[in-house]
Amino acid sequence: MPSHRKIVVVLKGYPRLSETFIAQELLGLERAGIELVIVALRRPTDGKRHPVHDEIRASVHYLPEYLHEEPLRVFRSLLAGLPRIGFPRAFGAFLADLRRDPTRNRIRRFGQALVLAAEWPAGASWLHAHFAHTPASVTRYTSLLRDLPWTCSAHAKDIWTSADWDLADKLSSARWTVTCTRTGFQHLKSLANGSSRVHLSYHGLDLTRFADFAGTRPPRDGLSPDDPVTILSVGRAVEKKGFDTLLQALALLPPELAWRLEHVGGGDHLDRLKALAEKLGIAPRVTWRGALAQEEVLRLYRQADIFTLACRIASDGDRDGLPNVLVEAASQRLPCVSTNVSGVPELLTDGETGLLVPPDDPKALSFALERAIRDPALRVRLGDAAERRVRDHFDHRSSIGQLKGLFEREWQTAT
């Protein structure tokens, strides 16, 4: 394969259970004939892997997570970098960033870039960052050190928790940037002064992994204690997922309604949420399943009656883009109850393809959940409509084709 088709993809961590959309994209690009090398800033912390991770052929290289842990490796990379023609530009950009962001994290990213530039994979001539915060910082410095072009996929947290000056600098430096929600696209477009180098590209699903659900769900209506309605929620226990709001909403449901909640995911706030469920008196109805592999989550989508995710904007500005789990659930005809935050309304239209409520509103969420619990016919209508929307508009082959086209236009221009 020609060397100009070999791309170094920089990730914060790899593999990660919560980032199946990235793994799916990497596999799609490989299948489209693009050779990849994966470079991660952090080693994996999840105990499990999704099947898609085992299908990706790209080699994986890890940079030092903390510079003090591998001082000789960093020092050798610095010595190798000093004579490079791009070192003054890279170091100048780093110093300018450090003046505005005088943190150890900023120093770490330049050190990681030195290591990547020194240990550059043979035959690669392009850099692509997933996430516009720390991975893009390492990628930008490396591109300057080696005088190579770079591009970026921006997602959610990286857009909304990064300083505008930092994003603007990266947008002007990258050949192009794609992002996965219209709200993120509009924000980045404004920071790039309307540049046409910012593109909207929905991730979509590999629908061969989320095939049509041929089964039928029982018409449970919450009136039988022996046959409760199953509510499923999937996501890390972090502030932006709004699981505290969900628990409060469940506690407000009429006591005679029969329901149970299954939660899938790890996260720093898990113990706090379990304590809240106890305090609210609903702990016996909640099952905490922890992190699960994709095929196990798919089974739960097909067994559940309702999917819910109480997305919110966190106190630091962090928020979801369009949570992939909502697209996955909808692909299985599972009716979704969520909030009108960020990219969620780009998938779900209230009353047509799902039920949407304002964020941080337990009463509104409780009312929507009660409505869905009591009305199995509504659930069928919403689930069928949501599945049609996913299969018509969120097939990942569209986003892979768009990305491949962006790369190929760059390569054709270069030749």
mmCIF file of C-alpha atoms in Angstrom, residues 42-247:
data_model
loop_
_atom_site.group_PDB
_atom_site.id
_atom_site.type_symbol
_atom_site.label_atom_id
_atom_site.label_comp_id
_atom_site.label_asym_id
_atom_site.label_seq_id
_atom_site.Cartn_x
_atom_site.Cartn_y
_atom_site.Cartn_z
ATOM 1 C CA ARG A 42 -2.946 5.856 28.011
ATOM 2 C CA ARG A 43 -3.044 2.088 28.411
ATOM 3 C CA PRO A 44 -6.416 0.321 28.749
ATOM 4 C CA THR A 45 -8.154 0.260 32.116
ATOM 5 C CA ASP A 46 -11.212 -1.820 31.117
ATOM 6 C CA GLY A 47 -11.123 -5.487 31.951
ATOM 7 C CA LYS A 48 -13.096 -6.463 28.840
ATOM 8 C CA ARG A 49 -12.899 -5.840 25.100
ATOM 9 C CA HIS A 50 -15.557 -5.554 22.421
ATOM 10 C CA PRO A 51 -15.325 -8.016 19.495
ATOM 11 C CA VAL A 52 -14.608 -5.093 17.137
ATOM 12 C CA HIS A 53 -11.292 -4.476 18.905
ATOM 13 C CA ASP A 54 -10.081 -7.938 17.940
ATOM 14 C CA GLU A 55 -10.976 -7.340 14.284
ATOM 15 C CA ILE A 56 -8.849 -4.203 13.934
ATOM 16 C CA ARG A 57 -5.471 -5.111 12.401
ATOM 17 C CA ALA A 58 -3.593 -1.889 13.194
ATOM 18 C CA SER A 59 -0.590 -2.118 15.480
ATOM 19 C CA VAL A 60 -0.945 -0.268 18.782
ATOM 20 C CA HIS A 61 1.780 1.841 20.395
ATOM 21 C CA TYR A 62 1.622 3.509 23.810
ATOM 22 C CA LEU A 63 3.285 6.781 24.672
ATOM 23 C CA PRO A 64 4.445 7.426 28.250
ATOM 24 C CA GLU A 65 1.316 8.290 30.216
ATOM 25 C CA TYR A 66 3.438 10.302 32.660
ATOM 26 C CA LEU A 67 6.835 11.620 31.594
ATOM 27 C CA HIS A 68 8.521 10.883 34.908
ATOM 28 C CA GLU A 69 7.705 7.173 34.523
ATOM 29 C CA GLU A 70 9.952 6.833 31.434
ATOM 30 C CA PRO A 71 12.531 9.646 31.754
ATOM 31 C CA LEU A 72 15.178 8.024 29.516
ATOM 32 C CA ARG A 73 12.678 7.480 26.726
ATOM 33 C CA VAL A 74 11.609 11.110 26.920
ATOM 34 C CA PHE A 75 15.198 12.402 27.122
ATOM 35 C CA ARG A 76 16.294 10.365 24.095
ATOM 36 C CA SER A 77 13.299 11.734 22.190
ATOM 37 C CA LEU A 78 14.231 15.295 23.138
ATOM 38 C CA LEU A 79 17.785 14.787 21.864
ATOM 39 C CA ALA A 80 16.401 13.322 18.640
ATOM 40 C CA GLY A 81 13.987 16.226 18.263
ATOM 41 C CA LEU A 82 16.374 19.139 18.799
ATOM 42 C CA PRO A 83 18.031 18.922 15.346
ATOM 43 C CA ARG A 84 14.689 18.621 13.514
ATOM 44 C CA ILE A 85 13.842 21.518 11.245
ATOM 45 C CA GLY A 86 10.368 21.619 12.761
ATOM 46 C CA PHE A 87 11.535 21.801 16.387
ATOM 47 C CA PRO A 88 11.602 25.624 16.668
ATOM 48 C CA ARG A 89 8.022 25.916 15.338
ATOM 49 C CA ALA A 90 6.761 23.126 17.588
ATOM 50 C CA PHE A 91 8.531 24.495 20.645
ATOM 51 C CA GLY A 92 7.254 27.992 19.890
ATOM 52 C CA ALA A 93 3.678 26.732 19.640
ATOM 53 C CA PHE A 94 4.123 24.823 22.897
ATOM 54 C CA LEU A 95 5.473 27.899 24.711
ATOM 55 C CA ALA A 96 2.585 30.033 23.441
ATOM 56 C CA ASP A 97 0.124 27.423 24.715
ATOM 57 C CA LEU A 98 1.975 27.076 28.024
ATOM 58 C CA ARG A 99 1.704 30.800 28.693
ATOM 59 C CA ARG A 100 -2.093 30.539 28.431
ATOM 60 C CA ASP A 101 -2.292 27.096 30.048
ATOM 61 C CA PRO A 102 0.599 26.792 32.555
ATOM 62 C CA THR A 103 -0.116 23.207 33.627
ATOM 63 C CA ARG A 104 1.781 19.935 33.942
ATOM 64 C CA ASN A 105 -0.704 18.467 31.494
ATOM 65 C CA ARG A 106 0.476 20.880 28.785
ATOM 66 C CA ILE A 107 4.117 19.911 29.414
ATOM 67 C CA ARG A 108 3.168 16.239 29.304
ATOM 68 C CA ARG A 109 1.562 16.621 25.877
ATOM 69 C CA PHE A 110 4.685 18.188 24.384
ATOM 70 C CA GLY A 111 6.818 15.422 25.889
ATOM 71 C CA GLN A 112 4.507 12.792 24.413
ATOM 72 C CA ALA A 113 4.746 14.507 21.032
ATOM 73 C CA LEU A 114 8.551 14.354 21.229
ATOM 74 C CA VAL A 115 8.338 10.601 21.838
ATOM 75 C CA LEU A 116 5.887 10.054 18.980
ATOM 76 C CA ALA A 117 8.055 12.097 16.603
ATOM 77 C CA ALA A 118 11.173 10.155 17.611
ATOM 78 C CA GLU A 119 9.483 6.746 17.372
ATOM 79 C CA TRP A 120 7.606 7.523 14.187
ATOM 80 C CA PRO A 121 6.079 4.450 12.478
ATOM 81 C CA ALA A 122 7.822 3.625 9.213
ATOM 82 C CA GLY A 123 5.947 4.648 6.094
ATOM 83 C CA ALA A 124 3.332 6.836 7.803
ATOM 84 C CA SER A 125 2.822 10.362 6.539
ATOM 85 C CA TRP A 126 -0.424 11.599 8.079
ATOM 86 C CA LEU A 127 -1.728 12.205 11.601
ATOM 87 C CA HIS A 128 -5.332 12.040 12.758
ATOM 88 C CA ALA A 129 -6.490 12.830 16.303
ATOM 89 C CA HIS A 130 -9.644 11.520 17.925
ATOM 90 C CA PHE A 131 -10.782 14.230 20.369
ATOM 91 C CA ALA A 132 -9.847 17.878 20.106
ATOM 92 C CA HIS A 133 -8.371 18.220 23.581
ATOM 93 C CA THR A 134 -5.258 16.319 24.704
ATOM 94 C CA PRO A 135 -4.936 13.915 21.724
ATOM 95 C CA ALA A 136 -5.153 16.874 19.332
ATOM 96 C CA SER A 137 -2.498 18.757 21.329
ATOM 97 C CA VAL A 138 -0.065 15.844 20.992
ATOM 98 C CA THR A 139 -0.981 15.471 17.317
ATOM 99 C CA ARG A 140 -0.506 19.166 16.538
ATOM 100 C CA TYR A 141 2.917 19.331 18.195
ATOM 101 C CA THR A 142 3.970 16.131 16.400
ATOM 102 C CA SER A 143 2.818 17.491 13.047
ATOM 103 C CA LEU A 144 5.016 20.552 13.576
ATOM 104 C CA LEU A 145 7.986 18.464 14.699
ATOM 105 C CA ARG A 146 7.817 16.200 11.641
ATOM 106 C CA ASP A 147 6.337 18.736 9.201
ATOM 107 C CA LEU A 148 3.378 16.477 8.416
ATOM 108 C CA PRO A 149 -0.324 17.287 7.897
ATOM 109 C CA TRP A 150 -2.922 16.376 10.501
ATOM 110 C CA THR A 151 -6.689 16.151 10.818
ATOM 111 C CA CYS A 152 -9.082 15.739 13.725
ATOM 112 C CA SER A 153 -12.337 14.127 14.825
ATOM 113 C CA ALA A 154 -13.966 16.187 17.591
ATOM 114 C CA HIS A 155 -16.731 14.692 19.693
ATOM 115 C CA ALA A 156 -18.321 16.135 22.851
ATOM 116 C CA LYS A 157 -16.371 16.684 26.069
ATOM 117 C CA ASP A 158 -13.348 17.820 24.081
ATOM 118 C CA ILE A 159 -15.404 20.541 22.387
ATOM 119 C CA TRP A 160 -17.263 21.850 25.405
ATOM 120 C CA THR A 161 -14.516 21.759 28.052
ATOM 121 C CA SER A 162 -11.660 23.135 25.927
ATOM 122 C CA ALA A 163 -10.810 26.822 25.866
ATOM 123 C CA ASP A 164 -11.988 28.622 22.742
ATOM 124 C CA TRP A 165 -8.460 29.855 21.998
ATOM 125 C CA ASP A 166 -7.155 26.294 22.098
ATOM 126 C CA LEU A 167 -9.837 24.994 19.756
ATOM 127 C CA ALA A 168 -9.399 27.946 17.393
ATOM 128 C CA ASP A 169 -5.645 27.341 17.152
ATOM 129 C CA LYS A 170 -6.184 23.666 16.385
ATOM 130 C CA LEU A 171 -8.904 24.371 13.822
ATOM 131 C CA SER A 172 -6.592 26.745 11.964
ATOM 132 C CA SER A 173 -3.721 24.237 12.086
ATOM 133 C CA ALA A 174 -5.576 21.050 11.061
ATOM 134 C CA ARG A 175 -6.281 20.332 7.403
ATOM 135 C CA TRP A 176 -9.883 19.603 8.381
ATOM 136 C CA THR A 177 -11.985 18.653 11.397
ATOM 137 C CA VAL A 178 -15.107 16.515 11.579
ATOM 138 C CA THR A 179 -17.589 16.391 14.425
ATOM 139 C CA CYS A 180 -20.620 14.238 15.119
ATOM 140 C CA THR A 181 -23.466 16.595 16.135
ATOM 141 C CA ARG A 182 -24.929 19.738 14.614
ATOM 142 C CA THR A 183 -24.513 21.658 17.877
ATOM 143 C CA GLY A 184 -20.806 20.805 17.998
ATOM 144 C CA PHE A 185 -20.455 21.575 14.297
ATOM 145 C CA GLN A 186 -21.992 25.034 14.703
ATOM 146 C CA HIS A 187 -19.745 25.819 17.684
ATOM 147 C CA LEU A 188 -16.572 24.750 15.886
ATOM 148 C CA LYS A 189 -17.639 26.526 12.717
ATOM 149 C CA SER A 190 -17.989 29.775 14.669
ATOM 150 C CA LEU A 191 -14.511 29.361 16.172
ATOM 151 C CA ALA A 192 -13.110 28.671 12.709
ATOM 152 C CA ASN A 193 -14.725 31.850 11.329
ATOM 153 C CA GLY A 194 -17.028 29.809 9.123
ATOM 154 C CA SER A 195 -14.242 27.779 7.544
ATOM 155 C CA SER A 196 -15.346 25.072 5.129
ATOM 156 C CA ARG A 197 -12.736 22.794 6.708
ATOM 157 C CA VAL A 198 -15.183 21.899 9.509
ATOM 158 C CA HIS A 199 -17.534 19.035 8.591
ATOM 159 C CA LEU A 200 -20.563 17.363 10.184
ATOM 160 C CA SER A 201 -20.297 13.567 10.176
ATOM 161 C CA TYR A 202 -22.608 11.379 12.267
ATOM 162 C CA HIS A 203 -20.922 8.224 13.532
ATOM 163 C CA GLY A 204 -23.795 5.867 12.851
ATOM 164 C CA LEU A 205 -23.822 2.167 13.655
ATOM 165 C CA ASP A 206 -22.393 -0.915 12.056
ATOM 166 C CA LEU A 207 -25.855 -2.348 11.426
ATOM 167 C CA THR A 208 -24.434 -5.798 10.763
ATOM 168 C CA ARG A 209 -23.706 -5.898 14.512
ATOM 169 C CA PHE A 210 -27.098 -4.444 15.367
ATOM 170 C CA ALA A 211 -29.283 -6.479 13.060
ATOM 171 C CA ASP A 212 -33.073 -6.163 12.973
ATOM 172 C CA PHE A 213 -34.682 -7.404 16.175
ATOM 173 C CA ALA A 214 -37.181 -9.992 14.969
ATOM 174 C CA GLY A 215 -38.707 -10.681 18.380
ATOM 175 C CA THR A 216 -41.731 -9.117 20.076
ATOM 176 C CA ARG A 217 -41.878 -7.513 23.495
ATOM 177 C CA PRO A 218 -44.689 -8.442 25.894
ATOM 178 C CA PRO A 219 -47.295 -5.670 26.335
ATOM 179 C CA ARG A 220 -46.358 -4.977 29.949
ATOM 180 C CA ASP A 221 -48.164 -2.004 31.469
ATOM 181 C CA GLY A 222 -46.697 -1.807 34.940
ATOM 182 C CA LEU A 223 -49.765 -3.242 36.662
ATOM 183 C CA SER A 224 -48.409 -6.727 37.429
ATOM 184 C CA PRO A 225 -45.911 -6.910 40.320
ATOM 185 C CA ASP A 226 -44.839 -10.316 39.011
ATOM 186 C CA ASP A 227 -44.064 -8.955 35.534
ATOM 187 C CA PRO A 228 -42.533 -5.473 35.910
ATOM 188 C CA VAL A 229 -41.598 -3.196 33.028
ATOM 189 C CA THR A 230 -37.839 -3.307 32.494
ATOM 190 C CA ILE A 231 -36.116 0.064 32.084
ATOM 191 C CA LEU A 232 -32.533 -0.033 30.785
ATOM 192 C CA SER A 233 -29.881 2.677 30.978
ATOM 193 C CA VAL A 234 -26.320 2.367 29.691
ATOM 194 C CA GLY A 235 -23.541 4.818 30.460
ATOM 195 C CA ARG A 236 -20.653 5.628 32.754
ATOM 196 C CA ALA A 237 -21.614 6.928 36.185
ATOM 197 C CA VAL A 238 -20.456 10.495 35.567
ATOM 198 C CA GLU A 239 -22.188 13.834 36.047
ATOM 199 C CA LYS A 240 -23.203 14.483 32.439
ATOM 200 C CA LYS A 241 -25.213 11.242 32.218
ATOM 201 C CA GLY A 242 -27.711 12.483 34.816
ATOM 202 C CA PHE A 243 -28.209 9.209 36.637
ATOM 203 C CA ASP A 244 -29.053 11.022 39.881
ATOM 204 C CA THR A 245 -31.922 12.740 38.026
ATOM 205 C CA LEU A 246 -33.042 9.357 36.694
ATOM 206 C CA LEU A 247 -33.110 7.809 40.177
#
